[in-house]
CSV table of C-alpha atoms and ligand atoms in Angstrom, one decimal:
chain,number,residue,atom,x,y,z
A,1,UNK,CA,163.0,50.7,60.4
A,2,UNK,CA,163.9,54.1,61.4
A,3,UNK,CA,164.9,54.7,65.1
A,4,UNK,CA,161.9,56.1,66.9
A,5,UNK,CA,163.3,59.6,67.2
A,6,UNK,CA,163.7,60.0,63.4
A,7,UNK,CA,161.7,62.6,61.6
A,8,UNK,CA,159.7,60.0,59.6
A,9,UNK,CA,158.6,58.1,62.7
A,10,UNK,CA,157.8,61.5,64.2
A,11,UNK,CA,155.4,62.1,61.3
A,12,UNK,CA,153.8,58.7,62.0
A,13,UNK,CA,153.2,59.6,65.7
A,14,UNK,CA,151.8,63.0,64.5
A,15,UNK,CA,149.3,61.2,62.3
A,16,UNK,CA,148.2,59.0,65.3
A,17,UNK,CA,147.9,61.9,67.6
A,18,UNK,CA,145.9,63.7,64.9
A,19,UNK,CA,143.5,60.8,64.7
A,20,UNK,CA,142.8,60.6,68.4
A,21,UNK,CA,142.3,64.4,68.5
A,22,UNK,CA,140.0,64.2,65.5
A,23,UNK,CA,137.8,61.6,67.3
A,24,UNK,CA,137.0,64.1,70.0
A,25,UNK,CA,135.7,66.8,67.6
A,26,UNK,CA,132.2,68.0,68.1
A,27,UNK,CA,132.0,71.4,66.6
A,28,UNK,CA,133.3,73.7,63.8
A,29,UNK,CA,135.5,75.8,66.2
A,30,UNK,CA,137.2,72.5,67.4
A,31,UNK,CA,138.0,71.7,63.7
A,32,UNK,CA,139.6,75.1,63.1
A,33,UNK,CA,141.5,74.6,66.3
A,34,UNK,CA,142.7,71.1,65.0
A,35,UNK,CA,143.7,72.6,61.7
A,36,UNK,CA,145.8,75.3,63.3
A,37,UNK,CA,147.4,72.8,65.7
A,38,UNK,CA,148.7,70.6,62.9
A,39,UNK,CA,148.7,72.7,59.7
A,40,UNK,CA,148.7,76.2,60.9
A,41,UNK,CA,151.2,78.5,59.4
A,42,UNK,CA,152.4,79.7,62.8
A,43,UNK,CA,152.1,76.9,65.2
A,44,UNK,CA,151.3,73.8,63.1
A,45,UNK,CA,153.2,70.7,64.1
A,46,UNK,CA,153.5,69.5,60.5
A,47,UNK,CA,154.4,73.0,59.4
A,48,UNK,CA,157.4,72.9,61.8
A,49,UNK,CA,158.6,69.6,60.2
A,50,UNK,CA,158.6,71.2,56.8
A,51,UNK,CA,160.6,74.2,58.3
A,52,UNK,CA,163.1,71.6,59.7
A,53,UNK,CA,163.7,70.0,56.3
A,54,UNK,CA,166.4,72.5,55.3
A,55,UNK,CA,168.6,71.3,58.2
A,56,UNK,CA,168.6,67.7,57.0
A,57,UNK,CA,171.1,65.8,54.9
A,58,UNK,CA,169.8,65.6,51.2
A,59,UNK,CA,168.8,61.9,51.6
A,60,UNK,CA,167.0,62.3,54.8
A,61,UNK,CA,165.4,65.5,53.4
A,62,UNK,CA,163.9,63.5,50.5
A,63,UNK,CA,162.5,60.8,52.7
A,64,UNK,CA,161.1,63.1,55.3
A,65,UNK,CA,159.9,65.5,52.7
A,66,UNK,CA,157.9,62.8,51.0
A,67,UNK,CA,156.5,61.4,54.2
A,68,UNK,CA,155.5,65.1,55.3
A,69,UNK,CA,153.8,65.7,51.9
A,70,UNK,CA,151.8,62.6,52.2
A,71,UNK,CA,150.9,63.5,55.8
A,72,UNK,CA,149.8,67.0,54.7
A,73,UNK,CA,147.4,65.6,52.0
A,74,UNK,CA,146.1,63.0,54.5
A,75,UNK,CA,145.4,65.7,57.2
A,76,UNK,CA,143.9,68.1,54.7
A,77,UNK,CA,141.5,65.3,53.5
A,78,UNK,CA,140.6,64.2,57.0
A,79,UNK,CA,139.9,67.8,58.0
A,80,UNK,CA,137.6,68.2,54.9
A,81,UNK,CA,135.8,64.9,55.9
A,82,UNK,CA,135.3,66.1,59.5
A,83,UNK,CA,133.8,69.4,58.3
A,84,UNK,CA,131.5,67.5,55.9
A,85,UNK,CA,130.2,65.2,58.6
A,86,UNK,CA,129.6,67.9,61.0
A,87,UNK,CA,127.4,69.8,58.5
A,88,UNK,CA,125.6,66.6,57.7
A,89,UNK,CA,124.9,66.0,61.5
A,90,UNK,CA,123.5,69.5,62.0
A,91,UNK,CA,121.2,69.2,58.9
A,92,UNK,CA,120.0,65.8,60.1
A,93,UNK,CA,118.9,67.4,63.4
A,94,UNK,CA,117.2,70.3,61.7
A,95,UNK,CA,113.6,69.7,62.3
A,96,UNK,CA,111.0,71.2,59.9
A,97,UNK,CA,113.0,74.4,59.6
A,98,UNK,CA,114.1,74.6,63.2
A,99,UNK,CA,117.8,74.2,63.8
A,100,UNK,CA,118.0,72.3,67.1
A,101,UNK,CA,121.7,72.8,67.2
A,102,UNK,CA,121.3,76.6,67.6
A,103,UNK,CA,121.9,77.9,71.1
A,104,UNK,CA,118.7,78.8,72.9
A,105,UNK,CA,117.3,82.3,73.1
A,106,UNK,CA,118.0,83.9,76.4
A,107,UNK,CA,114.9,83.9,78.6
A,108,UNK,CA,115.6,86.7,81.1
A,109,UNK,CA,114.0,86.4,84.5
A,110,UNK,CA,112.5,89.6,85.9
A,111,UNK,CA,113.6,90.9,89.3
A,112,UNK,CA,111.7,92.7,92.1
A,113,UNK,CA,111.7,96.5,91.8
A,114,UNK,CA,113.6,98.1,94.7
A,115,UNK,CA,110.3,99.7,95.9
A,116,UNK,CA,108.6,96.4,95.9
A,117,UNK,CA,111.6,94.8,97.8
A,118,UNK,CA,111.5,97.5,100.4
A,119,UNK,CA,107.7,97.3,100.8
A,120,UNK,CA,107.9,93.5,101.1
A,121,UNK,CA,110.4,93.9,104.0
A,122,UNK,CA,108.3,96.5,105.7
A,123,UNK,CA,105.3,94.2,105.4
A,124,UNK,CA,107.1,91.4,106.9
A,125,UNK,CA,108.0,93.4,110.0
A,126,UNK,CA,104.4,94.4,110.7
A,127,UNK,CA,102.8,91.1,109.7
A,128,UNK,CA,105.1,89.4,112.3
A,129,UNK,CA,103.6,91.9,114.9
A,130,UNK,CA,100.0,90.8,113.8
A,131,UNK,CA,99.1,93.5,111.4
A,132,UNK,CA,96.8,92.7,108.6
A,133,UNK,CA,97.4,94.0,105.1
A,134,UNK,CA,94.5,96.0,103.7
A,135,UNK,CA,94.1,98.1,100.6
A,136,UNK,CA,91.7,100.7,99.3
A,137,UNK,CA,90.8,102.7,96.2
A,138,UNK,CA,93.1,105.1,94.4
A,139,UNK,CA,90.2,107.3,93.3
A,140,UNK,CA,88.6,108.8,96.4
A,141,UNK,CA,86.0,111.3,97.4
A,142,UNK,CA,86.7,114.5,99.3
A,143,UNK,CA,85.1,112.9,102.4
A,144,UNK,CA,87.5,110.0,102.8
A,145,UNK,CA,90.7,111.8,101.5
A,146,UNK,CA,90.1,115.0,103.6
A,147,UNK,CA,86.8,115.6,105.5
A,148,UNK,CA,86.5,112.4,107.6
A,149,UNK,CA,90.3,112.9,108.3
A,150,UNK,CA,89.5,116.1,110.1
A,151,UNK,CA,91.1,118.4,107.4
A,152,UNK,CA,89.8,121.9,108.0
A,153,UNK,CA,88.0,123.4,105.0
A,154,UNK,CA,90.8,125.8,104.4
A,155,UNK,CA,93.7,123.4,104.8
A,156,UNK,CA,96.4,124.0,102.1
A,157,UNK,CA,96.5,120.2,101.3
A,158,UNK,CA,93.0,120.6,99.9
A,159,UNK,CA,94.1,123.1,97.5
A,160,UNK,CA,93.8,122.2,93.9
A,161,UNK,CA,97.4,123.1,93.7
A,162,UNK,CA,98.2,119.8,95.5
A,163,UNK,CA,95.3,117.5,94.6
A,164,UNK,CA,94.7,115.9,91.3
A,165,UNK,CA,90.9,116.0,90.7
A,166,UNK,CA,89.0,114.0,88.2
A,167,UNK,CA,86.9,115.9,85.5
A,168,UNK,CA,83.6,117.1,86.9
A,169,UNK,CA,81.8,114.7,84.5
A,170,UNK,CA,83.0,111.8,86.8
A,171,UNK,CA,81.5,113.3,89.8
A,172,UNK,CA,83.3,115.0,92.7
A,173,UNK,CA,86.3,112.6,92.7
A,174,UNK,CA,90.0,113.0,93.3
A,175,UNK,CA,93.2,110.8,93.2
A,176,UNK,CA,94.0,110.1,96.8
A,177,UNK,CA,96.9,112.2,98.1
A,178,UNK,CA,97.8,109.7,100.9
A,179,UNK,CA,96.8,106.2,102.0
A,180,UNK,CA,95.0,107.7,105.1
A,181,UNK,CA,91.6,107.4,103.7
A,182,UNK,CA,91.9,103.7,104.2
A,183,UNK,CA,92.0,104.3,107.9
A,184,UNK,CA,88.4,105.7,107.6
A,185,UNK,CA,87.2,103.0,105.2
A,186,UNK,CA,88.5,100.2,107.4
A,187,UNK,CA,87.2,101.6,110.7
A,188,UNK,CA,83.8,102.1,109.0
A,189,UNK,CA,83.6,98.5,108.2
A,190,UNK,CA,85.0,96.9,111.2
A,191,UNK,CA,84.9,97.0,115.0
A,192,UNK,CA,88.1,97.4,117.0
A,193,UNK,CA,90.5,96.1,118.0
A,194,UNK,CA,92.4,96.3,114.7
A,195,UNK,CA,95.9,96.5,113.5
A,196,UNK,CA,96.3,97.2,109.7
A,197,UNK,CA,99.0,98.1,107.2
A,198,UNK,CA,98.0,99.8,104.0
A,199,UNK,CA,100.5,100.0,101.1
A,200,UNK,CA,99.4,101.8,98.0
A,201,UNK,CA,100.0,104.4,95.3
A,202,UNK,CA,99.2,108.0,96.0
A,203,UNK,CA,99.2,111.1,93.8
A,204,UNK,CA,100.1,114.7,94.2
A,205,UNK,CA,100.3,117.5,91.8
A,206,UNK,CA,104.0,117.9,92.0
A,207,UNK,CA,106.5,118.8,89.4
A,208,UNK,CA,109.0,115.8,89.3
A,209,UNK,CA,112.4,116.5,90.8
A,210,UNK,CA,115.0,114.7,92.8
A,211,UNK,CA,112.6,114.2,95.9
A,212,UNK,CA,109.2,114.5,94.2
A,213,UNK,CA,107.2,112.4,91.9
A,214,UNK,CA,103.5,113.0,91.1
A,215,UNK,CA,102.8,109.3,91.8
A,216,UNK,CA,104.6,107.6,94.7
A,217,UNK,CA,104.0,104.7,97.0
A,218,UNK,CA,103.1,105.1,100.7
A,219,UNK,CA,102.4,102.6,103.5
A,220,UNK,CA,100.1,103.5,106.3
A,221,UNK,CA,99.6,101.8,109.6
A,222,UNK,CA,96.7,102.0,112.0
A,223,UNK,CA,96.2,100.3,115.4
A,224,UNK,CA,93.0,100.8,117.5
A,225,UNK,CA,92.5,99.1,120.8
A,226,UNK,CA,91.9,99.8,124.5
A,227,UNK,CA,94.8,101.5,126.4
A,228,UNK,CA,96.9,102.4,123.5
A,229,UNK,CA,99.4,105.1,124.4
A,230,UNK,CA,102.1,107.1,122.8
A,231,UNK,CA,104.6,104.7,124.4
A,232,UNK,CA,103.1,101.8,122.2
A,233,UNK,CA,103.6,104.1,119.1
A,234,UNK,CA,107.2,104.8,119.9
A,235,UNK,CA,108.0,101.3,120.9
A,236,UNK,CA,106.5,99.9,117.7
A,237,UNK,CA,108.2,102.4,115.4
A,238,UNK,CA,111.6,102.0,117.1
A,239,UNK,CA,111.3,98.3,116.7
A,240,UNK,CA,110.4,98.9,113.0
A,241,UNK,CA,113.4,101.1,112.4
A,242,UNK,CA,115.7,98.6,113.9
A,243,UNK,CA,114.3,95.8,111.9
A,244,UNK,CA,114.6,97.8,108.7
A,245,UNK,CA,117.9,99.6,109.0
A,246,UNK,CA,119.7,97.3,111.6
A,247,UNK,CA,119.8,96.9,115.4
A,248,UNK,CA,122.2,99.8,115.9
A,249,UNK,CA,119.5,102.2,114.6
A,250,UNK,CA,118.1,104.9,116.9
A,251,UNK,CA,115.0,106.9,116.4
A,252,UNK,CA,114.1,110.5,117.3
A,253,UNK,CA,110.5,112.0,117.5
A,254,UNK,CA,110.0,115.5,116.5
A,255,UNK,CA,106.8,117.4,116.9
A,256,UNK,CA,104.8,117.5,113.7
A,257,UNK,CA,101.3,118.3,112.6
A,258,UNK,CA,98.7,116.2,110.8
A,259,UNK,CA,94.9,117.0,111.2
A,260,UNK,CA,94.1,113.3,111.8
A,261,UNK,CA,96.5,112.7,114.7
A,262,UNK,CA,97.0,114.5,118.0
A,263,UNK,CA,99.8,114.7,119.1
A,264,UNK,CA,101.6,114.2,115.8
A,265,UNK,CA,105.3,113.5,115.2
A,266,UNK,CA,107.9,113.1,112.6
A,267,UNK,CA,110.2,110.2,113.1
A,268,UNK,CA,113.9,110.3,112.0
A,269,UNK,CA,116.1,107.2,112.1
A,270,UNK,CA,119.9,107.0,112.2
A,271,UNK,CA,121.2,107.2,108.6
A,272,UNK,CA,121.7,103.6,107.5
A,273,UNK,CA,124.3,104.7,104.9
A,274,UNK,CA,126.8,106.2,107.4
A,275,UNK,CA,125.5,104.9,110.6
A,276,UNK,CA,124.9,108.5,111.9
A,277,UNK,CA,128.3,109.8,111.0
A,278,UNK,CA,127.0,112.2,108.4
A,279,UNK,CA,127.2,111.5,104.7
A,280,UNK,CA,125.7,112.4,101.3
A,281,UNK,CA,122.5,110.4,101.9
A,282,UNK,CA,121.6,112.3,105.2
A,283,UNK,CA,123.2,115.5,104.0
A,284,UNK,CA,125.6,115.4,106.8
A,285,UNK,CA,123.0,115.3,109.6
A,286,UNK,CA,123.4,111.5,110.5
A,287,UNK,CA,119.5,111.3,110.4
A,288,UNK,CA,117.0,110.4,107.7
A,289,UNK,CA,113.3,111.1,107.7
A,290,UNK,CA,111.4,107.9,108.3
A,291,UNK,CA,107.7,108.7,108.6
A,292,UNK,CA,104.9,110.7,110.1
A,293,UNK,CA,102.8,109.6,112.9
A,294,UNK,CA,100.6,110.3,115.8
A,295,UNK,CA,97.7,109.3,118.1
A,296,UNK,CA,94.4,109.0,116.2
A,297,UNK,CA,92.4,112.2,116.6
A,298,UNK,CA,89.1,111.5,118.5
A,299,UNK,CA,87.3,113.3,115.6
A,300,UNK,CA,88.1,110.3,113.4
A,301,UNK,CA,86.5,107.9,115.9
A,302,UNK,CA,83.4,110.1,115.9
A,303,UNK,CA,83.2,110.1,112.1
A,304,UNK,CA,83.3,106.3,111.9
A,305,UNK,CA,81.0,105.7,115.1
A,306,UNK,CA,83.6,104.5,117.5
A,307,UNK,CA,83.3,105.6,121.1
A,308,UNK,CA,86.3,108.0,121.6
A,309,UNK,CA,86.2,107.5,125.4
A,310,UNK,CA,86.7,103.7,125.0
A,311,UNK,CA,89.2,103.4,122.1
A,312,UNK,CA,92.6,104.8,121.5
A,313,UNK,CA,94.8,104.3,118.5
A,314,UNK,CA,98.0,105.4,116.7
A,315,UNK,CA,98.6,105.8,113.0
A,316,UNK,CA,101.7,106.3,110.9
A,317,UNK,CA,102.5,106.8,107.2
A,318,UNK,CA,105.7,106.6,105.2
A,319,UNK,CA,107.0,107.1,101.7
A,320,UNK,CA,108.4,103.8,100.3
A,321,UNK,CA,110.4,105.5,97.6
A,322,UNK,CA,112.3,107.7,100.0
A,323,UNK,CA,113.1,104.7,102.2
A,324,UNK,CA,114.2,102.6,99.2
A,325,UNK,CA,116.4,105.6,98.1
A,326,UNK,CA,118.1,106.0,101.5
A,327,UNK,CA,118.7,102.2,101.8
A,328,UNK,CA,120.4,102.1,98.4
A,329,UNK,CA,122.1,105.6,98.4
A,330,UNK,CA,120.0,106.7,95.5
A,331,UNK,CA,120.0,110.5,95.3
A,332,UNK,CA,117.1,111.0,92.8
A,333,UNK,CA,113.8,109.2,93.3
A,334,UNK,CA,112.9,109.7,89.7
A,335,UNK,CA,115.2,106.8,88.9
A,336,UNK,CA,112.8,104.6,90.8
A,337,UNK,CA,110.0,105.5,88.4
A,338,UNK,CA,111.8,105.7,85.1
A,339,UNK,CA,112.0,102.0,84.9
A,340,UNK,CA,115.3,102.0,83.0
A,341,UNK,CA,116.4,98.4,83.0
A,342,UNK,CA,120.0,99.4,83.2
A,343,UNK,CA,119.2,101.0,86.6
A,344,UNK,CA,116.8,98.4,87.8
A,345,UNK,CA,119.1,95.4,87.0
A,346,UNK,CA,121.4,96.5,89.9
A,347,UNK,CA,118.7,95.4,92.4
A,348,UNK,CA,117.6,92.2,90.8
A,349,UNK,CA,118.1,89.4,93.3
B,401,LIG,N1,99.2,110.8,105.6
B,401,LIG,C1,100.3,111.5,106.0
B,401,LIG,C2,101.1,111.9,104.8
B,401,LIG,O1,100.8,111.7,103.7
B,401,LIG,C3,101.3,110.5,106.8
B,401,LIG,C4,100.7,110.1,108.1
B,401,LIG,C5,100.0,108.9,108.2
B,401,LIG,C6,100.8,110.9,109.2
B,401,LIG,C7,99.4,108.5,109.4
B,401,LIG,C8,100.3,110.5,110.4
B,401,LIG,C9,99.6,109.3,110.5
B,401,LIG,O2,102.1,112.8,104.9
C-alpha cells in the first residue's frame, strides 16, 4: 500500500472524482469542461501529474507513469462514452423530425406604443371624472369638419392647402383635420347633459418635420350642462395637467382663437422635463403647450338644436404625439410614427 499522499493514490482519487463529476453531466458543454479539467493541456489535473513525473526518482517515476497512462486511457474512454450516450439521448427525444432538445424560439411580446400609453393615461383621468369615450369617422363631410363648427367660409383652415380631400368621385368628402366634428355628431344624437372624450386620428396636408406629421392623434373633450362656466373649464384642465405631469404642475391660460369656442384659450403646463427651470424640451421657457380650449360657441348649439340660453359647455383638444414627446423628451415626433422597433422598444413596459 502506498501512503495516501503518494502520486499513485492521488491518481486513484482523481479517478474517483472524475466519476462523480461525470455522473452530473447533462450536456455537451459540460463534457468539454470535464475534458479540460482532467486532460486539458493547460489546466488538466492528470496533465499536471504527467508534468510532475520528471521530478520523481526513477522507480517512482515508472510506477506513477504507468498508473497515469492507464488513467489517461480510462478517462479518454469514459469521455467518449459520455459523448456517445448524450448523442443517443438527444436522438431518442427527436420526435418525427423535431428536435425537442433544441432551445425554444423566442416569442417576443409586443409593447404598448408611447402614443397609446399616453392616451390611455389621459383617458383614465377623464373617465375618473365621469367622461364617456366616444369615437367618430375619419372621413368627414365639410359640414361636420368645418361648417357646423362655425368656420367662416374664408377661414384659412378650409383651404385645400391644409385639408386632404377625397377624389371627387367619392363625393364631397375629406379626411377630418381635427376630432372636433365628433362634438357635432354626438350633440346631434344626444340630449345634454354630456361629458365625452374623443380620441382619434386626424389628417393635415403638412410636410413631415420635427413637429408635424400628416397624420397624428388628437383627443377632444366636450362637456355640456347647465351653469357651466369658464371656471369649470380651468379647474378641469388644471386637474388634468397635475394628474398627467405631476402635482407640482401649474397651468397658464393664454387667449386663443377657434371658431367653435368663445372665448378660446391656449393652455400651457409647467415643463415636466425640467419642472419649469427651462430646458431643451421647453426651449428654455419652462412651459409646454398642452392644448386648445374654450367655451362652446352658441352657434354650435343652434346647429344641433340645443337651446343656447339653457345650455353651456366647454371643449378642449390636444395633440397626443406632442404630449408623448414632451413626457419622454423626444425632440422629433416623426420617431413616433416611423415604428422603428429599436426606438419603440425603449417604451415597452
Ligand atoms: N380642434 C382644435 C385643433 O385641432 C383644438 C380644439 C378643440 C380647440 C376643442 C378648442 C376646443 O386645433
